[in-house]
CSV table of C-alpha atoms in Angstrom, one decimal:
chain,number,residue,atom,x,y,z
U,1,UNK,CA,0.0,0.0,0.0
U,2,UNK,CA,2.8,2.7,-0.6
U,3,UNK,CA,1.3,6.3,-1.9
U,4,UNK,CA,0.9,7.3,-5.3
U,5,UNK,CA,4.1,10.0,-6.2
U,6,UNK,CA,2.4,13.5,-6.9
U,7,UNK,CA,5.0,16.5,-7.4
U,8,UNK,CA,4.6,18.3,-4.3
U,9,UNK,CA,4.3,21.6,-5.9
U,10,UNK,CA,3.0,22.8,-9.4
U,11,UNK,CA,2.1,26.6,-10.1
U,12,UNK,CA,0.8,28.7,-13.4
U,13,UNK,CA,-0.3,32.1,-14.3
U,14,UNK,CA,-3.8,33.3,-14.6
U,15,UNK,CA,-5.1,31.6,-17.6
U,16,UNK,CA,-2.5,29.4,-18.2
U,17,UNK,CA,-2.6,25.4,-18.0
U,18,UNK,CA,-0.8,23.5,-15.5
U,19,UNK,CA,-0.9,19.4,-15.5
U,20,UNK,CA,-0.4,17.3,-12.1
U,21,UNK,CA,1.3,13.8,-12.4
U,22,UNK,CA,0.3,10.7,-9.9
U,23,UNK,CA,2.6,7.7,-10.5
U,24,UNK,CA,1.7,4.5,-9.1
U,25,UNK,CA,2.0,1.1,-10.2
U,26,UNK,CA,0.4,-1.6,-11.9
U,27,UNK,CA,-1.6,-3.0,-9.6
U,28,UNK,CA,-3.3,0.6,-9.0
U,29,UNK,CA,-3.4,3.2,-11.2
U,30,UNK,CA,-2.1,1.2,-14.1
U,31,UNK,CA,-4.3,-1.7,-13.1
U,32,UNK,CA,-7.7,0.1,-12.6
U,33,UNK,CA,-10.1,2.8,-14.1
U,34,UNK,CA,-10.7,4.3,-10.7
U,35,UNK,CA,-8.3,7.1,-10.1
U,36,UNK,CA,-10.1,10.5,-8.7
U,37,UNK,CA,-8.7,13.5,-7.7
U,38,UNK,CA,-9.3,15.9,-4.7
U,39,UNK,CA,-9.6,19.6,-4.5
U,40,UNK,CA,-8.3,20.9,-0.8
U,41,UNK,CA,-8.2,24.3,0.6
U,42,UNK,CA,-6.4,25.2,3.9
U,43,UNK,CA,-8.6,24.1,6.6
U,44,UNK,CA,-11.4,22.7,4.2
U,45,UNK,CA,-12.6,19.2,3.8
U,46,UNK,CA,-11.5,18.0,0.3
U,47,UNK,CA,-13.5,18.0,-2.7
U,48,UNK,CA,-13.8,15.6,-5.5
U,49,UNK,CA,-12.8,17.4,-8.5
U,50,UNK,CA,-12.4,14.2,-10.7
U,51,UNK,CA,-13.4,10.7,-10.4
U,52,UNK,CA,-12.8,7.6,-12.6
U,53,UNK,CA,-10.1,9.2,-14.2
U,54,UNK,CA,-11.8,11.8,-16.9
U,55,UNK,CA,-14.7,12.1,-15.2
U,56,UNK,CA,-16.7,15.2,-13.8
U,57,UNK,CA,-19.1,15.5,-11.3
U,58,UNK,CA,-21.8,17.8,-12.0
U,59,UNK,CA,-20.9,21.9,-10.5
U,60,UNK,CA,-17.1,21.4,-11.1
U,61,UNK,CA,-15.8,23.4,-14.1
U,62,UNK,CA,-15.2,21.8,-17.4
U,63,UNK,CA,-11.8,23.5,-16.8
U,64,UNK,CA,-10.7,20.6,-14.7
U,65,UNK,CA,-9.9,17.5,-17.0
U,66,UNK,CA,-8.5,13.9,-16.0
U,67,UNK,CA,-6.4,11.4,-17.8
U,68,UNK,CA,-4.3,8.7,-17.7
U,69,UNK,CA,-1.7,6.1,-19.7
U,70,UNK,CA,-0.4,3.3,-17.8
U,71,UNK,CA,0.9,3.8,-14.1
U,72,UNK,CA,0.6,7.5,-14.6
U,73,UNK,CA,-2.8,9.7,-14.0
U,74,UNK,CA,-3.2,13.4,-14.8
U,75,UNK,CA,-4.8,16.3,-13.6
U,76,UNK,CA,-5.1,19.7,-15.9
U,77,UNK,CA,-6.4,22.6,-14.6
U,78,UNK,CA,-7.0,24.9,-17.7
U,79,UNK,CA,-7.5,28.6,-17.6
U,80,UNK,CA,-6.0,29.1,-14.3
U,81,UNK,CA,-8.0,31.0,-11.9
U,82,UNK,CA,-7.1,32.6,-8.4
U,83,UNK,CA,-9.6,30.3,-6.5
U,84,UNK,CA,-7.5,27.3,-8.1
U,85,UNK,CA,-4.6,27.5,-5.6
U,86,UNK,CA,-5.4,24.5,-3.5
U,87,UNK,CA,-3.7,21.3,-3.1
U,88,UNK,CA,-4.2,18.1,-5.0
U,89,UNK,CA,-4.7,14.8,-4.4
U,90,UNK,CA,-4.9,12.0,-6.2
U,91,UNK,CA,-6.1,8.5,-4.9
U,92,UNK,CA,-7.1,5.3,-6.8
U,93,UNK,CA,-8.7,1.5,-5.7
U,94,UNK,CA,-5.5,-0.9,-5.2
U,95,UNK,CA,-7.6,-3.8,-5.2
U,96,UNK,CA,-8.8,-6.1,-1.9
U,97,UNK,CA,-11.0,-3.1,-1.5
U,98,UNK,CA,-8.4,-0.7,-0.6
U,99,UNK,CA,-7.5,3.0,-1.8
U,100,UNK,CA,-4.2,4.5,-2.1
U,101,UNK,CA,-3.8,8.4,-2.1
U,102,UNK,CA,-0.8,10.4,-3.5
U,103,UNK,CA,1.2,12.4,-1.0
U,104,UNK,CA,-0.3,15.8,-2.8
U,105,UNK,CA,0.7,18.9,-5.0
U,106,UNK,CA,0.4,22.1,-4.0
U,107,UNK,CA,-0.8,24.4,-6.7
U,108,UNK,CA,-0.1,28.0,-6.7
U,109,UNK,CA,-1.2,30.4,-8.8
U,110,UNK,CA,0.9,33.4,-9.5
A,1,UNK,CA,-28.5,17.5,0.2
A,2,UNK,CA,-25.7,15.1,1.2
A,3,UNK,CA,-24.3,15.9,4.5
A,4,UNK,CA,-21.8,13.9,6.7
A,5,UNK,CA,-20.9,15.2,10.0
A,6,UNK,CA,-18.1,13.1,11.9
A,7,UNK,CA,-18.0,13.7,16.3
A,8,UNK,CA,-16.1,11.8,19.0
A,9,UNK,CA,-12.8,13.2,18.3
A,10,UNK,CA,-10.6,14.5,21.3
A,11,UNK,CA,-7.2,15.0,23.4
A,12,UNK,CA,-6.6,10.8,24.4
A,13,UNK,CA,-3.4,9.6,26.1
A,14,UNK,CA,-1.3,7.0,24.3
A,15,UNK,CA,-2.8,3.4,24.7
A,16,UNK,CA,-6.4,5.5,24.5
A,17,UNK,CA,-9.0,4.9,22.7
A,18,UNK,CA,-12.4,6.8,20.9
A,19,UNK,CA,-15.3,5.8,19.1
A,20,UNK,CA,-15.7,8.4,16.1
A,21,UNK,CA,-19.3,8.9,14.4
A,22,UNK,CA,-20.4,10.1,11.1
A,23,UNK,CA,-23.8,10.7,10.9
A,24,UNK,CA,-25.3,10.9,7.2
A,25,UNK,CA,-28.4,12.8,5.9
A,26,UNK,CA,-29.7,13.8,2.2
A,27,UNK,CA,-29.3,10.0,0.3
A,28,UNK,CA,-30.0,6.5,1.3
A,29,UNK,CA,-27.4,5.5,3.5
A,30,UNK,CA,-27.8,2.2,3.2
A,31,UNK,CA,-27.1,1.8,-1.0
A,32,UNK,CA,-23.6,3.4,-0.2
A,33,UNK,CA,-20.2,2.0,1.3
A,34,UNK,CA,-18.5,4.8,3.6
A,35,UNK,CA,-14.6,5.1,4.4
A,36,UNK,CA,-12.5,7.2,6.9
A,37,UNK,CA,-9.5,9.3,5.6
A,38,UNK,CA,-7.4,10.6,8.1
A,39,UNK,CA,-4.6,13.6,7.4
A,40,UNK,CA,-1.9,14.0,10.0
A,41,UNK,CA,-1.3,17.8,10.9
A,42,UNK,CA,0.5,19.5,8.1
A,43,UNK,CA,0.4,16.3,6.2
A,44,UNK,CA,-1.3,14.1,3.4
A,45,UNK,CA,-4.7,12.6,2.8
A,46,UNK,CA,-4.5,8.2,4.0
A,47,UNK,CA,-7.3,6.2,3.8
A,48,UNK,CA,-7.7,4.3,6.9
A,49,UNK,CA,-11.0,1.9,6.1
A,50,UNK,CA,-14.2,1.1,4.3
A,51,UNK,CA,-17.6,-0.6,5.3
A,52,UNK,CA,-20.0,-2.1,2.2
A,53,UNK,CA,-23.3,-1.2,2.6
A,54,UNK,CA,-24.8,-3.6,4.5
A,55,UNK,CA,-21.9,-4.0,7.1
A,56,UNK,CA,-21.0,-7.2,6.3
A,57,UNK,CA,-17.4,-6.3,4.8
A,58,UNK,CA,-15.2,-4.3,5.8
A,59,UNK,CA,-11.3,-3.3,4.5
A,60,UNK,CA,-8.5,-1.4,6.7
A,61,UNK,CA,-4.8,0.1,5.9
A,62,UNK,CA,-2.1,-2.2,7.1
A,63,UNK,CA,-1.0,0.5,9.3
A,64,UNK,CA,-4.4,0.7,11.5
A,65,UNK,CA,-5.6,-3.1,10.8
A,66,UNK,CA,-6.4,-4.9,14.5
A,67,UNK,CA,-6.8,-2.0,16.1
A,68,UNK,CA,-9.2,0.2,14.3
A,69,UNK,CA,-12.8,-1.2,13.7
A,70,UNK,CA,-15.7,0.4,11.4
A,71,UNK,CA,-19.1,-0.4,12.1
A,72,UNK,CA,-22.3,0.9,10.8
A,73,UNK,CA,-26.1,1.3,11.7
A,74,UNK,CA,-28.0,1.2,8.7
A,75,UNK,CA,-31.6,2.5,10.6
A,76,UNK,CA,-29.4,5.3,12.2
A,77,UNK,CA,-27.9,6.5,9.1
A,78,UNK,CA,-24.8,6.8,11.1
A,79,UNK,CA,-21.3,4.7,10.7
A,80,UNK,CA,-18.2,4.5,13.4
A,81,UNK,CA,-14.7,4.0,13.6
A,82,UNK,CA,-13.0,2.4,17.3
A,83,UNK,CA,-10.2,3.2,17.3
A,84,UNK,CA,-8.1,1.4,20.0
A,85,UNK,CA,-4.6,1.3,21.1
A,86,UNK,CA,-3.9,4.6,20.0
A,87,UNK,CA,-0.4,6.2,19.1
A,88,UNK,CA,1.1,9.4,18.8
A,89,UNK,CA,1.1,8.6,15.0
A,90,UNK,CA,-2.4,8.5,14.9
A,91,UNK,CA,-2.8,12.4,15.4
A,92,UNK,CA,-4.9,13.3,12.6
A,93,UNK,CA,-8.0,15.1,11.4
A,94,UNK,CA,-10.2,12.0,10.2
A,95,UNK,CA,-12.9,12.5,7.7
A,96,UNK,CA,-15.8,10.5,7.0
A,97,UNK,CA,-16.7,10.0,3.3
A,98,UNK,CA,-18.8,8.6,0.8
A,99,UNK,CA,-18.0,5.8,-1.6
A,100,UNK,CA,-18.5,5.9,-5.5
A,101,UNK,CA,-19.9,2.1,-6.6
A,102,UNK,CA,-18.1,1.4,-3.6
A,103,UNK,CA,-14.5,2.4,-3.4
A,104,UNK,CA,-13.5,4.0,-7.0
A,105,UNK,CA,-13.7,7.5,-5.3
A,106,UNK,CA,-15.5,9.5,-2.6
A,107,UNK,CA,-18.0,12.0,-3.6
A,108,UNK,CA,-18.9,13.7,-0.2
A,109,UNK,CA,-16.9,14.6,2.8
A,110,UNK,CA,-17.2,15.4,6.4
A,111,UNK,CA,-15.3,18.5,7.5
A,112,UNK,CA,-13.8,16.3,10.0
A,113,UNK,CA,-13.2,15.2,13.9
A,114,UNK,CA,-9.4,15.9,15.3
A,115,UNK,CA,-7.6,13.6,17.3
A,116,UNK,CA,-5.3,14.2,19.5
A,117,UNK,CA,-2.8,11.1,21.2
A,118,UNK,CA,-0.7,12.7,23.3
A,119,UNK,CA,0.6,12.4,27.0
């Protein structure tokens, strides 16, 4: 059960793109459709952003897009906006009913 | 409207234990698994467990397996965590959460219950 490897830090202008990588291995992210991603402002509760790797839920901004390609997910965050600085996490099913999170980004917007 | 709103946390000495609650509102309870993240101070999301809908299964991380148990009561709308044997380690904000088709994501979070294992 080791963490998913997130960069700890990522940053962009306003209105520029900025991607997040989450490396794990093949018996989680590579193995499995089921990565999500987590929105979390300081002192907040996280907030799913992204969930079964490309997909939105409804009142998040089409601006937040998911993918993935083997062992590696990825979060863009297009159009960067103040409000986006946050931290991210990724997490995905490991199997045996277990998750596995990534040890987070931290995105700042300049 | 979903809403999850975890209690029980608290200052316990080392060797301590707590029984932490989440109690749900705004869905059906019973369709959905629920899990407990935790997040040391200053630190990273870890899931610690999951319960499937009807209680009959349960999964925990290696690092809080036989001394953690998760329970729920379905007619309560309400699900638990015992934690036991408690270590300094275990200092964390823990969130309650719900499951996507059981445990490809979690949808909705609590805002979370400290505790505290210190002497």
């Amino acid at each position: 059960q080791s963490a998913l490897t997130q960069p700890p830090s990522a940053s962009g202008s306003p209105g520029q793109s900025v991607t997040i990588s989450c490396t794990g291995t093949s018996s989680d992210v590579g193995h499995y459709d089921y990565v999500s991603w987590y929105q979390q402002h300081p002192g907040k509760a996280p907030q799913l952003m992204i969930y079964e790797v490309s997909k939105r839920p409804s009142g998040v901004p089409d601006r937040f897009s998911g993918s993935k390609s083997g062992n590696t997910a990825s979060l863009t965050v297009s159009g960067l906006q103040a409000e986006d600085e946050a931290d991210y996490y990724c997490s995905s099913y490991a199997g045996s009913n277990k998750l596995v999170f990534g040890g987070g980004t931290k995105l700042t917007v300049l | 409207e979903v809403q999850l709103v975890e209690s029980g946390g608290g200052l316990v000495q080392p060797g301590g234990s707590l029984r932490l609650s989440c109690a749900a509102s705004g869905f059906t309870f019973s369709d959905y698994w629920m899990h407990w993240v935790r997040q040391a101070p200053g630190k990273g999301l870890v899931w610690v467990s999951l319960i499937d809908s009807d209680g009959s299964s349960a999964s925990y991380a290696d690092s809080v397996k036989g001394r953690f148990t998760i329970s729920r009561d379905n007619a309560e709308s309400t699900f638990y965590l015992q934690v036991n044997s408690l270590r300094v380690e275990d200092t964390a904000v823990y969130y309650c959460a719900r499951g996507i088709r059981g445990a490809r994501g979690l949808d909705y979070w609590g805002q979370g219950t400290l505790v505290t294992v210190s002497s």
